[in-house]
Tab-separated table of C-alpha atoms in Angstrom:
chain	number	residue	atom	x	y	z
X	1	UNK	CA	5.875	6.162	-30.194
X	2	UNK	CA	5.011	4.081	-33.492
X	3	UNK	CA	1.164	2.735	-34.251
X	4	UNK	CA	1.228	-0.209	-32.282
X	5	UNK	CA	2.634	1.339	-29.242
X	6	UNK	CA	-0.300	3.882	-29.319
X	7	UNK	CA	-2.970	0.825	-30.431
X	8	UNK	CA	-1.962	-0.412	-27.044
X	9	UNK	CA	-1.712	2.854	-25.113
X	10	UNK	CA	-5.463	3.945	-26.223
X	11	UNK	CA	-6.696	-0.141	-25.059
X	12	UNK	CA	-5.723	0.800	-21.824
X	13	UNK	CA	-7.390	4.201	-22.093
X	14	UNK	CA	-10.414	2.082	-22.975
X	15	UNK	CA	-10.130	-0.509	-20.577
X	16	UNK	CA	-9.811	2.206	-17.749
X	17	UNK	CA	-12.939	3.902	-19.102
X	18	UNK	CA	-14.972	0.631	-19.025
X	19	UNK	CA	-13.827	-0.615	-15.721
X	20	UNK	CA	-14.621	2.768	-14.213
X	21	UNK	CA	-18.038	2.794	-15.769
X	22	UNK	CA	-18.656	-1.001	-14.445
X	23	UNK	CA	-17.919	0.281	-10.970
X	24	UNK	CA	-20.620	3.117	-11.084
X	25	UNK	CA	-23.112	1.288	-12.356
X	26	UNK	CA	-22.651	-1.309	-9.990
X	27	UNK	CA	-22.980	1.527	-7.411
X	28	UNK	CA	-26.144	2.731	-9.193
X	29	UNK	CA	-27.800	-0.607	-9.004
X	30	UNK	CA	-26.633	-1.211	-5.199
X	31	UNK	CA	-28.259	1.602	-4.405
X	32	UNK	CA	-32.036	0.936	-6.294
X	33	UNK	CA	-31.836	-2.267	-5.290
X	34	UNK	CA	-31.324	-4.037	-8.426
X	35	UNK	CA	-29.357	-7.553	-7.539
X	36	UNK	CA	-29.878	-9.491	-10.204
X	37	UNK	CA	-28.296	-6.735	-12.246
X	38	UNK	CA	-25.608	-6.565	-10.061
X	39	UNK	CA	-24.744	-10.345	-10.445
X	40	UNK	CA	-24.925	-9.919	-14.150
X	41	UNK	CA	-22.207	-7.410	-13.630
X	42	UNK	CA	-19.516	-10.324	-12.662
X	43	UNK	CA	-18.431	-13.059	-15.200
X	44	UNK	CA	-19.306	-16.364	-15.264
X	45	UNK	CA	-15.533	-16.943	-14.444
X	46	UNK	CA	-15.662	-14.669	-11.252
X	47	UNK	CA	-13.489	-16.289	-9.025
X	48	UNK	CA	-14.741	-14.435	-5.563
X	49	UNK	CA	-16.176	-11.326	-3.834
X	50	UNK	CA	-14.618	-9.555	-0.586
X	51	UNK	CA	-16.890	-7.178	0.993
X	52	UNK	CA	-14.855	-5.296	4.327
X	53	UNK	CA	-15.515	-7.654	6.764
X	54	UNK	CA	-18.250	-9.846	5.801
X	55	UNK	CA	-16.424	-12.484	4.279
X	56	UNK	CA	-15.018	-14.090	0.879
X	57	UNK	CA	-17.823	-15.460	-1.154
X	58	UNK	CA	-16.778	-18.050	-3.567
X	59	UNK	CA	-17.742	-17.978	-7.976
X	60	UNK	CA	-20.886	-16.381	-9.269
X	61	UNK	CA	-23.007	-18.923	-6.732
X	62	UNK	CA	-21.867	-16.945	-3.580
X	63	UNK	CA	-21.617	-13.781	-5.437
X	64	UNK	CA	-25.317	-14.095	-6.231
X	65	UNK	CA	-25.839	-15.884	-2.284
X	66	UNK	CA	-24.109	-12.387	-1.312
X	67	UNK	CA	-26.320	-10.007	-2.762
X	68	UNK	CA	-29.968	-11.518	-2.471
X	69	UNK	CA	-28.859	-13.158	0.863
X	70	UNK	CA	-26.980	-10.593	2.584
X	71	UNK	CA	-28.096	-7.767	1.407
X	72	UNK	CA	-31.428	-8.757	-0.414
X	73	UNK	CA	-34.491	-9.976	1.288
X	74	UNK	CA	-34.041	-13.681	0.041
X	75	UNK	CA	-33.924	-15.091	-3.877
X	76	UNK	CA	-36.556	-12.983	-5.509
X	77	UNK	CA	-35.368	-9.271	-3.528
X	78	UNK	CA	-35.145	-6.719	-5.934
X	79	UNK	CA	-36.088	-2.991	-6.807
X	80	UNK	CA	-39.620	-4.141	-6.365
X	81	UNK	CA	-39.116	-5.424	-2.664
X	82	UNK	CA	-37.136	-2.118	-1.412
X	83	UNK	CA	-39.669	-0.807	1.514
X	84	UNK	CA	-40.745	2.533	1.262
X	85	UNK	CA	-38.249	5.392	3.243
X	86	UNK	CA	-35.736	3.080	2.579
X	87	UNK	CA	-32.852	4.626	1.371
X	88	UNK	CA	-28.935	3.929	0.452
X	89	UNK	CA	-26.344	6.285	-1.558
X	90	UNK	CA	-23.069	4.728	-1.987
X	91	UNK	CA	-20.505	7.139	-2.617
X	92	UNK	CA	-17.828	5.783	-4.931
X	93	UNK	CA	-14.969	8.185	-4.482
X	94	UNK	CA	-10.733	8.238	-6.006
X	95	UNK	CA	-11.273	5.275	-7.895
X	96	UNK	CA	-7.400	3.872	-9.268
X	97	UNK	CA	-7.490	1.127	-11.739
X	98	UNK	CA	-4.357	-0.236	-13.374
X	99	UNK	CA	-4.481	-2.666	-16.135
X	100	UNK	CA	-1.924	-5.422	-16.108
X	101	UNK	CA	0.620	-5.198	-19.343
X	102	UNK	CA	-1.061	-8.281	-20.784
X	103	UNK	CA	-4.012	-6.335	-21.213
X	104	UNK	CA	-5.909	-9.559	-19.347
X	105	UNK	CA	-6.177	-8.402	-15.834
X	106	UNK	CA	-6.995	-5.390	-13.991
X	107	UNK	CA	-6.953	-4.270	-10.099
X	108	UNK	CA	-8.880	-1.268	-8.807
X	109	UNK	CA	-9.644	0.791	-5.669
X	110	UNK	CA	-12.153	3.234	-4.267
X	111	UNK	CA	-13.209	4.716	-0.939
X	112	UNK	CA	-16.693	4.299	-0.095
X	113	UNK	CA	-19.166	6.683	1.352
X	114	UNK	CA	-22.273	5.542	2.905
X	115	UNK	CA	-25.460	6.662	3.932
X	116	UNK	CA	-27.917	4.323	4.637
X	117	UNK	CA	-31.524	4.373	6.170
């Protein structure tokens, strides 16, 4: 393999590394409560959300409708607002992530565990 073939090989590596540590902090934040922090996760150029079976929400707009709306407790819901004995762990488990050859796109998957009281 010559110096541009491994260039590209160790982006991947990289890429792989950062989308894996995007999905555990998004995990981390889900589970304190932290939405607006979640929303910052997602680009401005996010084209949509699917959540199991609670629908397709549309650009950062119904991203951010999503998490204060569905989940939240309404536009200012965060950390703060979490009632006491409230609790949630989500379980990110056998994450995959493959980045496209152009180096531009990525898909991943994970199984989710949760506990939630």
């Amino acid at each position: 393999m010559d110096l541009e073939g491994i260039e590209k090989r160790l982006q991947v590596v990289e890429d792989i590394i950062a989308i894996d540590r995007l999905e555990k902090i998004y995990g981390y934040y889900l589970d304190n409560g932290q939405m607006q922090k979640i929303v910052d996760c997602f680009s401005d150029k996010a084209e949509s959300i699917e959540i199991g079976d609670r629908g397709v929400f549309k650009g950062k707009k119904g991203i951010r409708k999503f998490f204060y709306g569905y989940l939240g407790q309404g536009e200012s819901a965060d950390a703060k607002d979490i009632p006491p004995g409230k609790m949630a762990f989500h379980m990110q488990h056998q994450g995959v992530i493959t980045v496209d050859p152009d180096g531009k796109t990525a898909k991943g998957r994970w199984y989710l565990v949760m506990i939630q009281a």
